[in-house]
GROMACS .gro file of C-alpha atoms in nm:
model
  470
    1UNK     CA    1   0.006  -0.023  -0.034
    2UNK     CA    2   0.191   0.339  -0.079
    3UNK     CA    3   0.232   0.602   0.195
    4UNK     CA    4   0.052   0.878   0.286
    5UNK     CA    5   0.226   1.187   0.226
    6UNK     CA    6   0.294   1.336   0.545
    7UNK     CA    7   0.148   1.624   0.678
    8UNK     CA    8   0.177   1.731   1.006
    9UNK     CA    9  -0.033   1.981   1.145
   10UNK     CA   10   0.005   2.244   1.318
   11UNK     CA   11  -0.130   2.430   1.631
   12UNK     CA   12  -0.192   2.766   1.758
   13UNK     CA   13  -0.172   2.808   2.110
   14UNK     CA   14  -0.462   3.012   2.295
   15UNK     CA   15  -0.381   2.957   2.669
   16UNK     CA   16  -0.273   3.325   2.660
   17UNK     CA   17  -0.520   3.486   2.487
   18UNK     CA   18  -0.900   3.290   2.349
   19UNK     CA   19  -0.838   3.040   2.651
   20UNK     CA   20  -0.848   3.286   2.934
   21UNK     CA   21  -1.130   3.510   2.805
   22UNK     CA   22  -1.371   3.216   2.744
   23UNK     CA   23  -1.313   3.078   3.060
   24UNK     CA   24  -1.224   3.316   3.325
   25UNK     CA   25  -1.346   3.646   3.134
   26UNK     CA   26  -0.983   3.754   3.042
   27UNK     CA   27  -0.835   3.774   3.405
   28UNK     CA   28  -0.528   3.606   3.325
   29UNK     CA   29  -0.245   3.830   3.434
   30UNK     CA   30   0.090   3.965   3.251
   31UNK     CA   31   0.313   3.824   3.575
   32UNK     CA   32   0.134   3.442   3.548
   33UNK     CA   33   0.251   3.423   3.194
   34UNK     CA   34   0.581   3.539   3.171
   35UNK     CA   35   0.741   3.257   3.378
   36UNK     CA   36   0.639   3.002   3.103
   37UNK     CA   37   0.719   3.195   2.786
   38UNK     CA   38   1.036   3.044   2.784
   39UNK     CA   39   0.906   2.654   2.782
   40UNK     CA   40   0.626   2.760   2.586
   41UNK     CA   41   0.917   2.883   2.279
   42UNK     CA   42   1.074   2.533   2.262
   43UNK     CA   43   0.713   2.340   2.150
   44UNK     CA   44   0.681   2.438   1.798
   45UNK     CA   45   0.401   2.628   1.758
   46UNK     CA   46   0.229   2.757   1.449
   47UNK     CA   47   0.213   3.033   1.672
   48UNK     CA   48   0.093   3.158   2.015
   49UNK     CA   49  -0.236   3.399   2.030
   50UNK     CA   50  -0.159   3.660   2.336
   51UNK     CA   51  -0.304   3.981   2.244
   52UNK     CA   52  -0.617   4.140   2.105
   53UNK     CA   53  -0.964   4.021   2.159
   54UNK     CA   54  -1.083   4.121   2.515
   55UNK     CA   55  -0.751   4.119   2.656
   56UNK     CA   56  -0.677   4.507   2.581
   57UNK     CA   57  -1.014   4.630   2.716
   58UNK     CA   58  -0.947   4.359   3.053
   59UNK     CA   59  -0.583   4.455   3.096
   60UNK     CA   60  -0.695   4.854   3.138
   61UNK     CA   61  -1.023   4.822   3.333
   62UNK     CA   62  -0.912   4.547   3.623
   63UNK     CA   63  -0.587   4.440   3.594
   64UNK     CA   64  -0.468   4.845   3.568
   65UNK     CA   65  -0.200   4.648   3.323
   66UNK     CA   66  -0.095   4.851   3.030
   67UNK     CA   67  -0.163   4.587   2.719
   68UNK     CA   68   0.119   4.722   2.485
   69UNK     CA   69   0.340   4.719   2.791
   70UNK     CA   70   0.229   4.315   2.807
   71UNK     CA   71   0.275   4.250   2.439
   72UNK     CA   72   0.638   4.444   2.452
   73UNK     CA   73   0.752   4.164   2.796
   74UNK     CA   74   0.580   3.882   2.552
   75UNK     CA   75   0.753   3.935   2.261
   76UNK     CA   76   1.114   3.959   2.411
   77UNK     CA   77   1.011   3.591   2.569
   78UNK     CA   78   0.882   3.416   2.271
   79UNK     CA   79   1.207   3.444   2.103
   80UNK     CA   80   1.122   3.201   1.780
   81UNK     CA   81   0.745   3.145   1.838
   82UNK     CA   82   0.537   3.396   1.608
   83UNK     CA   83   0.273   3.650   1.764
   84UNK     CA   84  -0.064   3.635   1.727
   85UNK     CA   85  -0.411   3.899   1.774
   86UNK     CA   86  -0.716   3.874   1.690
   87UNK     CA   87  -0.866   4.217   1.538
   88UNK     CA   88  -1.219   4.351   1.519
   89UNK     CA   89  -1.118   4.475   1.153
   90UNK     CA   90  -1.308   4.840   1.159
   91UNK     CA   91  -1.394   4.805   1.527
   92UNK     CA   92  -1.058   4.720   1.635
   93UNK     CA   93  -1.059   4.631   1.958
   94UNK     CA   94  -1.339   4.811   2.055
   95UNK     CA   95  -1.757   4.806   2.027
   96UNK     CA   96  -1.785   5.105   1.748
   97UNK     CA   97  -1.628   5.167   1.399
   98UNK     CA   98  -1.304   5.423   1.385
   99UNK     CA   99  -1.150   5.624   1.130
  100UNK     CA  100  -0.919   5.462   0.895
  101UNK     CA  101  -0.674   5.662   1.045
  102UNK     CA  102  -0.665   5.450   1.353
  103UNK     CA  103  -0.712   5.127   1.179
  104UNK     CA  104  -0.362   5.210   1.011
  105UNK     CA  105  -0.177   5.341   1.303
  106UNK     CA  106  -0.322   5.071   1.552
  107UNK     CA  107  -0.196   4.813   1.274
  108UNK     CA  108   0.108   5.008   1.270
  109UNK     CA  109   0.166   4.961   1.638
  110UNK     CA  110   0.057   4.628   1.712
  111UNK     CA  111   0.359   4.529   1.461
  112UNK     CA  112   0.594   4.797   1.585
  113UNK     CA  113   0.528   4.603   1.942
  114UNK     CA  114   0.562   4.249   1.803
  115UNK     CA  115   0.235   4.116   1.663
  116UNK     CA  116   0.325   3.872   1.359
  117UNK     CA  117  -0.054   3.733   1.252
  118UNK     CA  118  -0.294   3.936   1.249
  119UNK     CA  119  -0.610   3.806   1.298
  120UNK     CA  120  -0.910   4.007   1.082
  121UNK     CA  121  -1.246   3.934   1.122
  122UNK     CA  122  -1.599   4.149   1.118
  123UNK     CA  123  -1.885   4.062   1.308
  124UNK     CA  124  -2.130   4.079   1.015
  125UNK     CA  125  -1.828   3.923   0.770
  126UNK     CA  126  -1.837   4.242   0.550
  127UNK     CA  127  -1.523   4.214   0.424
  128UNK     CA  128  -1.504   4.603   0.311
  129UNK     CA  129  -1.495   4.615   0.651
  130UNK     CA  130  -1.178   4.447   0.623
  131UNK     CA  131  -1.001   4.618   0.369
  132UNK     CA  132  -0.804   4.911   0.547
  133UNK     CA  133  -0.675   4.640   0.815
  134UNK     CA  134  -0.571   4.391   0.582
  135UNK     CA  135  -0.359   4.646   0.382
  136UNK     CA  136  -0.248   4.845   0.668
  137UNK     CA  137  -0.118   4.469   0.751
  138UNK     CA  138   0.013   4.419   0.414
  139UNK     CA  139   0.232   4.711   0.485
  140UNK     CA  140   0.412   4.654   0.763
  141UNK     CA  141   0.478   4.327   0.644
  142UNK     CA  142   0.283   4.108   0.949
  143UNK     CA  143   0.004   3.808   0.832
  144UNK     CA  144  -0.280   3.921   0.715
  145UNK     CA  145  -0.568   3.637   0.770
  146UNK     CA  146  -0.888   3.721   0.773
  147UNK     CA  147  -1.147   3.542   0.960
  148UNK     CA  148  -1.493   3.407   0.848
  149UNK     CA  149  -1.736   3.446   1.169
  150UNK     CA  150  -1.916   3.064   1.115
  151UNK     CA  151  -2.257   3.080   1.189
  152UNK     CA  152  -2.598   2.874   1.016
  153UNK     CA  153  -2.866   2.965   0.863
  154UNK     CA  154  -3.012   2.997   0.509
  155UNK     CA  155  -2.782   3.224   0.388
  156UNK     CA  156  -2.506   3.041   0.531
  157UNK     CA  157  -2.445   2.803   0.216
  158UNK     CA  158  -2.086   2.622   0.049
  159UNK     CA  159  -2.146   2.896  -0.204
  160UNK     CA  160  -2.119   3.178   0.055
  161UNK     CA  161  -1.829   3.051   0.212
  162UNK     CA  162  -1.606   2.978  -0.071
  163UNK     CA  163  -1.752   3.315  -0.254
  164UNK     CA  164  -1.601   3.467   0.045
  165UNK     CA  165  -1.305   3.296  -0.002
  166UNK     CA  166  -1.267   3.350  -0.327
  167UNK     CA  167  -1.282   3.772  -0.247
  168UNK     CA  168  -1.024   3.755   0.088
  169UNK     CA  169  -0.784   3.587  -0.140
  170UNK     CA  170  -0.821   3.869  -0.431
  171UNK     CA  171  -0.778   4.144  -0.079
  172UNK     CA  172  -0.412   4.062  -0.041
  173UNK     CA  173  -0.495   3.787   0.280
  174UNK     CA  174  -0.250   3.563   0.357
  175UNK     CA  175  -0.425   3.346   0.502
  176UNK     CA  176  -0.816   3.231   0.570
  177UNK     CA  177  -0.936   3.136   0.973
  178UNK     CA  178  -1.276   2.986   0.961
  179UNK     CA  179  -1.388   3.179   1.326
  180UNK     CA  180  -1.629   2.896   1.516
  181UNK     CA  181  -1.711   3.109   1.787
  182UNK     CA  182  -2.043   2.961   1.932
  183UNK     CA  183  -1.918   2.583   1.832
  184UNK     CA  184  -2.175   2.518   1.519
  185UNK     CA  185  -1.931   2.343   1.295
  186UNK     CA  186  -2.020   1.935   1.321
  187UNK     CA  187  -1.758   1.717   1.222
  188UNK     CA  188  -1.890   1.598   0.871
  189UNK     CA  189  -1.976   1.912   0.825
  190UNK     CA  190  -1.611   2.025   0.891
  191UNK     CA  191  -1.492   1.754   0.630
  192UNK     CA  192  -1.795   1.947   0.326
  193UNK     CA  193  -1.616   2.328   0.455
  194UNK     CA  194  -1.248   2.243   0.424
  195UNK     CA  195  -1.281   2.019   0.146
  196UNK     CA  196  -1.426   2.326  -0.079
  197UNK     CA  197  -1.242   2.588   0.060
  198UNK     CA  198  -0.904   2.337  -0.003
  199UNK     CA  199  -1.054   2.349  -0.365
  200UNK     CA  200  -1.156   2.702  -0.436
  201UNK     CA  201  -0.864   2.881  -0.235
  202UNK     CA  202  -0.448   2.862  -0.245
  203UNK     CA  203  -0.435   3.013   0.063
  204UNK     CA  204  -0.352   2.817   0.405
  205UNK     CA  205  -0.681   2.798   0.583
  206UNK     CA  206  -0.665   2.774   0.978
  207UNK     CA  207  -0.966   2.666   1.190
  208UNK     CA  208  -1.040   2.799   1.578
  209UNK     CA  209  -1.373   2.703   1.751
  210UNK     CA  210  -1.483   2.632   2.087
  211UNK     CA  211  -1.591   2.312   2.286
  212UNK     CA  212  -1.942   2.444   2.390
  213UNK     CA  213  -2.144   2.249   2.201
  214UNK     CA  214  -1.901   1.940   2.281
  215UNK     CA  215  -1.813   1.766   1.922
  216UNK     CA  216  -1.504   2.035   1.887
  217UNK     CA  217  -1.260   1.721   1.894
  218UNK     CA  218  -1.425   1.531   1.670
  219UNK     CA  219  -1.435   1.845   1.486
  220UNK     CA  220  -1.133   1.880   1.429
  221UNK     CA  221  -1.017   1.528   1.336
  222UNK     CA  222  -1.240   1.557   1.021
  223UNK     CA  223  -1.110   1.885   0.945
  224UNK     CA  224  -0.728   1.759   0.998
  225UNK     CA  225  -0.838   1.493   0.729
  226UNK     CA  226  -0.940   1.703   0.497
  227UNK     CA  227  -0.672   1.845   0.505
  228UNK     CA  228  -0.672   2.168   0.697
  229UNK     CA  229  -0.365   2.352   0.776
  230UNK     CA  230  -0.380   2.510   1.147
  231UNK     CA  231  -0.607   2.438   1.438
  232UNK     CA  232  -0.644   2.658   1.771
  233UNK     CA  233  -0.630   2.444   2.063
  234UNK     CA  234  -0.546   2.559   2.453
  235UNK     CA  235  -0.327   2.433   2.739
  236UNK     CA  236  -0.555   2.102   2.907
  237UNK     CA  237  -0.575   2.311   3.193
  238UNK     CA  238  -0.824   2.572   3.010
  239UNK     CA  239  -0.947   2.412   2.766
  240UNK     CA  240  -1.226   2.275   2.721
  241UNK     CA  241  -1.546   2.383   2.814
  242UNK     CA  242  -1.650   2.729   2.679
  243UNK     CA  243  -1.261   2.721   2.561
  244UNK     CA  244  -1.067   2.519   2.287
  245UNK     CA  245  -0.960   2.111   2.233
  246UNK     CA  246  -0.650   2.033   2.459
  247UNK     CA  247  -0.348   2.089   2.323
  248UNK     CA  248  -0.165   1.754   2.442
  249UNK     CA  249  -0.498   1.540   2.344
  250UNK     CA  250  -0.444   1.632   1.973
  251UNK     CA  251  -0.072   1.582   1.994
  252UNK     CA  252  -0.138   1.256   2.097
  253UNK     CA  253  -0.427   1.224   1.857
  254UNK     CA  254  -0.230   1.251   1.542
  255UNK     CA  255   0.110   1.111   1.649
  256UNK     CA  256   0.214   0.802   1.419
  257UNK     CA  257   0.009   0.926   1.198
  258UNK     CA  258   0.063   1.132   0.866
  259UNK     CA  259  -0.038   1.435   1.050
  260UNK     CA  260   0.201   1.400   1.352
  261UNK     CA  261   0.262   1.729   1.507
  262UNK     CA  262   0.662   1.622   1.602
  263UNK     CA  263   0.529   1.795   1.958
  264UNK     CA  264   0.733   1.675   2.267
  265UNK     CA  265   0.471   1.569   2.515
  266UNK     CA  266   0.670   1.587   2.812
  267UNK     CA  267   0.756   1.945   2.749
  268UNK     CA  268   0.404   1.958   2.693
  269UNK     CA  269   0.315   1.807   3.069
  270UNK     CA  270   0.579   2.072   3.222
  271UNK     CA  271   0.375   2.409   3.061
  272UNK     CA  272  -0.007   2.212   3.202
  273UNK     CA  273   0.207   2.191   3.494
  274UNK     CA  274   0.302   2.549   3.522
  275UNK     CA  275  -0.094   2.611   3.430
  276UNK     CA  276  -0.290   2.393   3.701
  277UNK     CA  277  -0.211   2.555   4.016
  278UNK     CA  278  -0.334   2.871   3.878
  279UNK     CA  279  -0.699   2.697   3.747
  280UNK     CA  280  -0.695   2.562   4.027
  281UNK     CA  281  -0.669   2.886   4.219
  282UNK     CA  282  -0.923   2.989   3.968
  283UNK     CA  283  -1.188   2.790   4.065
  284UNK     CA  284  -1.164   2.802   4.428
  285UNK     CA  285  -1.204   3.197   4.416
  286UNK     CA  286  -1.485   3.163   4.114
  287UNK     CA  287  -1.311   3.304   3.892
  288UNK     CA  288  -1.385   3.012   3.644
  289UNK     CA  289  -1.721   2.908   3.680
  290UNK     CA  290  -1.713   2.507   3.681
  291UNK     CA  291  -2.069   2.565   3.425
  292UNK     CA  292  -1.815   2.701   3.211
  293UNK     CA  293  -1.634   2.351   3.170
  294UNK     CA  294  -1.985   2.147   3.103
  295UNK     CA  295  -2.131   2.085   2.756
  296UNK     CA  296  -2.418   2.257   2.628
  297UNK     CA  297  -2.589   2.128   2.327
  298UNK     CA  298  -2.816   2.461   2.342
  299UNK     CA  299  -2.564   2.558   2.177
  300UNK     CA  300  -2.652   2.445   1.841
  301UNK     CA  301  -3.032   2.551   1.905
  302UNK     CA  302  -2.995   2.876   1.974
  303UNK     CA  303  -2.621   2.994   1.840
  304UNK     CA  304  -2.501   3.147   2.149
  305UNK     CA  305  -2.113   3.186   2.166
  306UNK     CA  306  -1.976   3.082   2.503
  307UNK     CA  307  -1.898   3.413   2.601
  308UNK     CA  308  -2.262   3.573   2.484
  309UNK     CA  309  -2.418   3.341   2.758
  310UNK     CA  310  -2.238   3.426   3.036
  311UNK     CA  311  -2.284   3.830   2.956
  312UNK     CA  312  -2.728   3.706   2.950
  313UNK     CA  313  -2.711   3.532   3.315
  314UNK     CA  314  -2.543   3.862   3.446
  315UNK     CA  315  -2.792   4.076   3.258
  316UNK     CA  316  -3.098   3.912   3.410
  317UNK     CA  317  -2.936   3.847   3.742
  318UNK     CA  318  -2.905   4.256   3.795
  319UNK     CA  319  -3.238   4.326   3.662
  320UNK     CA  320  -3.357   4.043   3.929
  321UNK     CA  321  -3.496   3.852   3.636
  322UNK     CA  322  -3.342   3.500   3.599
  323UNK     CA  323  -3.657   3.309   3.528
  324UNK     CA  324  -3.648   3.444   3.267
  325UNK     CA  325  -3.361   3.304   3.109
  326UNK     CA  326  -3.470   3.045   2.874
  327UNK     CA  327  -3.758   3.300   2.694
  328UNK     CA  328  -3.453   3.532   2.672
  329UNK     CA  329  -3.257   3.248   2.486
  330UNK     CA  330  -3.571   3.182   2.294
  331UNK     CA  331  -3.636   3.588   2.189
  332UNK     CA  332  -3.192   3.530   2.053
  333UNK     CA  333  -3.264   3.389   1.733
  334UNK     CA  334  -3.566   3.573   1.705
  335UNK     CA  335  -3.413   3.935   1.719
  336UNK     CA  336  -3.093   3.753   1.478
  337UNK     CA  337  -3.349   3.660   1.209
  338UNK     CA  338  -3.422   4.106   1.211
  339UNK     CA  339  -3.114   4.153   1.277
  340UNK     CA  340  -3.008   4.058   0.869
  341UNK     CA  341  -2.905   3.648   1.036
  342UNK     CA  342  -2.624   3.791   1.105
  343UNK     CA  343  -2.339   3.588   1.283
  344UNK     CA  344  -2.320   3.610   1.690
  345UNK     CA  345  -2.000   3.686   1.738
  346UNK     CA  346  -1.839   4.029   1.928
  347UNK     CA  347  -1.979   4.291   1.942
  348UNK     CA  348  -2.303   4.149   1.713
  349UNK     CA  349  -2.338   3.881   1.988
  350UNK     CA  350  -2.365   4.190   2.253
  351UNK     CA  351  -2.628   4.361   2.085
  352UNK     CA  352  -2.818   4.073   2.004
  353UNK     CA  353  -2.825   3.948   2.345
  354UNK     CA  354  -2.924   4.300   2.473
  355UNK     CA  355  -3.191   4.353   2.262
  356UNK     CA  356  -3.322   4.024   2.364
  357UNK     CA  357  -3.339   4.070   2.732
  358UNK     CA  358  -3.535   4.433   2.664
  359UNK     CA  359  -3.800   4.258   2.408
  360UNK     CA  360  -3.899   4.027   2.652
  361UNK     CA  361  -3.831   4.246   3.031
  362UNK     CA  362  -4.078   4.474   2.813
  363UNK     CA  363  -4.331   4.237   2.725
  364UNK     CA  364  -4.284   4.409   2.377
  365UNK     CA  365  -4.039   4.376   2.124
  366UNK     CA  366  -3.845   4.694   2.033
  367UNK     CA  367  -4.053   4.894   2.237
  368UNK     CA  368  -3.693   5.006   2.393
  369UNK     CA  369  -3.406   5.025   2.179
  370UNK     CA  370  -3.033   5.019   2.242
  371UNK     CA  371  -2.845   5.251   2.022
  372UNK     CA  372  -2.632   4.983   1.929
  373UNK     CA  373  -2.958   4.799   1.727
  374UNK     CA  374  -3.028   5.109   1.646
  375UNK     CA  375  -2.711   5.157   1.451
  376UNK     CA  376  -2.754   4.801   1.270
  377UNK     CA  377  -3.009   4.865   1.131
  378UNK     CA  378  -2.932   5.184   1.006
  379UNK     CA  379  -2.638   4.997   0.863
  380UNK     CA  380  -2.353   5.165   1.053
  381UNK     CA  381  -2.221   4.832   1.110
  382UNK     CA  382  -2.229   4.716   0.758
  383UNK     CA  383  -2.426   4.486   0.529
  384UNK     CA  384  -2.578   4.121   0.636
  385UNK     CA  385  -2.604   3.799   0.465
  386UNK     CA  386  -2.995   3.850   0.423
  387UNK     CA  387  -3.220   4.201   0.428
  388UNK     CA  388  -3.307   4.340   0.775
  389UNK     CA  389  -3.677   4.261   0.887
  390UNK     CA  390  -3.870   4.567   0.750
  391UNK     CA  391  -4.102   4.634   1.026
  392UNK     CA  392  -3.847   4.590   1.252
  393UNK     CA  393  -3.663   4.875   1.097
  394UNK     CA  394  -3.905   5.058   1.050
  395UNK     CA  395  -4.029   5.077   1.373
  396UNK     CA  396  -3.664   5.123   1.492
  397UNK     CA  397  -3.511   5.422   1.269
  398UNK     CA  398  -3.855   5.549   1.138
  399UNK     CA  399  -3.818   5.755   0.808
  400UNK     CA  400  -3.442   5.787   0.849
  401UNK     CA  401  -3.252   5.616   0.545
  402UNK     CA  402  -3.018   5.334   0.618
  403UNK     CA  403  -2.640   5.349   0.486
  404UNK     CA  404  -2.519   5.138   0.172
  405UNK     CA  405  -2.187   5.229   0.175
  406UNK     CA  406  -1.863   5.168   0.408
  407UNK     CA  407  -1.943   5.370   0.663
  408UNK     CA  408  -1.579   5.418   0.765
  409UNK     CA  409  -1.599   5.629   0.426
  410UNK     CA  410  -1.810   5.881   0.623
  411UNK     CA  411  -1.570   5.885   0.921
  412UNK     CA  412  -1.356   6.205   0.918
  413UNK     CA  413  -1.013   6.096   1.059
  414UNK     CA  414  -0.971   6.090   1.419
  415UNK     CA  415  -0.614   6.072   1.534
  416UNK     CA  416  -0.534   6.440   1.556
  417UNK     CA  417  -0.805   6.518   1.812
  418UNK     CA  418  -0.746   6.235   1.997
  419UNK     CA  419  -0.424   6.375   2.029
  420UNK     CA  420  -0.486   6.706   2.164
  421UNK     CA  421  -0.710   6.582   2.377
  422UNK     CA  422  -0.492   6.315   2.595
  423UNK     CA  423  -0.178   6.535   2.524
  424UNK     CA  424  -0.183   6.572   2.942
  425UNK     CA  425  -0.135   6.215   3.006
  426UNK     CA  426   0.097   6.109   2.719
  427UNK     CA  427   0.360   5.894   2.803
  428UNK     CA  428   0.383   5.660   2.504
  429UNK     CA  429   0.326   5.698   2.100
  430UNK     CA  430   0.060   5.398   2.206
  431UNK     CA  431  -0.147   5.577   2.464
  432UNK     CA  432  -0.353   5.748   2.202
  433UNK     CA  433  -0.458   5.394   2.034
  434UNK     CA  434  -0.514   5.332   2.425
  435UNK     CA  435  -0.743   5.628   2.491
  436UNK     CA  436  -0.922   5.619   2.107
  437UNK     CA  437  -1.046   5.313   2.159
  438UNK     CA  438  -1.149   5.308   2.538
  439UNK     CA  439  -1.194   5.682   2.652
  440UNK     CA  440  -1.243   5.661   3.010
  441UNK     CA  441  -1.098   5.321   3.106
  442UNK     CA  442  -0.733   5.465   2.938
  443UNK     CA  443  -0.857   5.824   3.132
  444UNK     CA  444  -0.845   5.645   3.447
  445UNK     CA  445  -0.579   5.452   3.328
  446UNK     CA  446  -0.360   5.721   3.307
  447UNK     CA  447  -0.423   5.883   3.629
  448UNK     CA  448  -0.341   5.565   3.797
  449UNK     CA  449  -0.046   5.566   3.649
  450UNK     CA  450   0.054   5.846   3.746
  451UNK     CA  451   0.003   5.779   4.119
  452UNK     CA  452   0.196   5.501   4.068
  453UNK     CA  453   0.509   5.701   4.041
  454UNK     CA  454   0.428   5.967   4.311
  455UNK     CA  455   0.715   5.975   4.538
  456UNK     CA  456   0.650   5.821   4.876
  457UNK     CA  457   0.909   5.982   5.168
  458UNK     CA  458   1.010   5.619   5.354
  459UNK     CA  459   0.975   5.771   5.681
  460UNK     CA  460   0.619   5.874   5.701
  461UNK     CA  461   0.504   5.589   5.475
  462UNK     CA  462   0.323   5.272   5.703
  463UNK     CA  463   0.436   4.951   5.576
  464UNK     CA  464   0.228   4.745   5.821
  465UNK     CA  465  -0.068   4.814   5.713
  466UNK     CA  466   0.061   4.855   5.297
  467UNK     CA  467  -0.090   5.259   5.334
  468UNK     CA  468   0.130   5.492   5.168
  469UNK     CA  469   0.032   5.885   5.230
  470UNK     CA  470   0.094   6.055   4.865
   0.00000   0.00000   0.00000
C-alpha cells in the first residue's frame, strides 16, 4: 500500500488569550504568563495567540496593566515563536467603527510592538470592513489572516463560504480562518467545508472552534483529515467547556499518523503543570465558573457563544429576572433574524443578546431599543447576509435613510483630535490608541499610572498596613 504523504498539522496555542478569555473573563495577568514563556517557546507552535480580543480592555479595566507593555514583555520572551492577535476589523478592539487613520495606526503599532499575525474579522462578515486593516498589515509586512465568522442559517451555504474565500484571496490576505466562535461546526460539515475551501483557494486554512457544544475535538479530527493547515488549541488546564480542545490531546491523537505534530508531550506536560495551580486558584475564587466547563448542546439550537451566555445570565441577575433565562434564549434567534441573520460574535452577540433581554423584560418587542440595535438597522455595522426585517427596521429607525456604503467612508480622520485630548497624559505613542478605544477606562488607567509614580517618603510610609500617604 502506498504510504500517505506526511502533512503535520500545525497548532496555534490560545492559552494566553482566547482560553482565559472564554473561561475566566480574560483575567489572567501578565505576571502569570511570563514565567512559562521560555518553555512555551520551545514547543514549535505555529503561533501563540496572546493579544487582542478582550485582553486589551480587561488589562486596563480590571488588571490596571498597560496592554502594550504586556505585548512587549511577551515579545521579549518568545524568541522563536510567532505572536498572534485578534482584531475586529473596523472596530479594532473596541465596540464602534473607527476612522481609517486609527485602524492603520493601530495595525502599525501592533506590528512594531511584536505582533506577527493579525487575525482580522468582522461581526457581519462584511469584507468592506476588513480592507483597511488587511492593507495596513500588508504594508507593515505582518501576516494578514482574514477570519470568517462561522454561523448557520439559510444564507450560509457552501457557496457563500467559497465566494467569501475567493474575495479574501483577491483582497491580499495571507491566510483564511474559519472562526467558529459558538462551536456550531459539526464534524462531517467540517469535512465538506474544508474540502470546498481547499478546492477554491491556495491560501492556508486555519480552523478555530470552541468546545461549548461538545463536538470540537471530532470536528478538528475531520478537518485535519480534510486538509486543514492549522487548528487552534489550548493547554489542558484551560481547555474544553467554552474554550478550545486541549493541545496535548490533539498532539496525542495525530501521533504516528501523517498529521503528527512532532511536539514533545514531556514539554507540554511541564507547561500544563505550570498552569494547573492557577486554574485551581481560579476555581476556588469563583473566577472560573464550573458551568463554563460543561457541554451545552443548546448552543446548536440558539447559536449563543459561550461568552454571550455568561453575559445574558449577569444581565438578568442584575434585573432580578433570572426566571426569564429560557425566554431570552428563545428570543435571541428571533432578534438575530430581524437583524439580517448576522453571525453572533463580538460585538453583534452583545447587541442581539441585550436587545433580546429588553424585548422579554418590556413585554413588547423593540419597545425599548439600544443605540447599537439602532446602529445595526441603520447600516453602520455593515451589510448583512440577509435583509433586515423591514417592519422592525421601520419601527426602530423610522424614516431615516439607512447607510449602504462602507460606514467608515463617512468618518473623518480622528487621530489629531485624539492626540490633543490626551496630550497631558501621554507617555508613549501608543497611549493615543488606548484612549481612542476606551476613552473613560484609558483616562482612569493613566491617572492610576501617574499615581503609581508619586514618590513616597519612606519615613512616613506606614509599611505595616500597606498604606502610603501620597
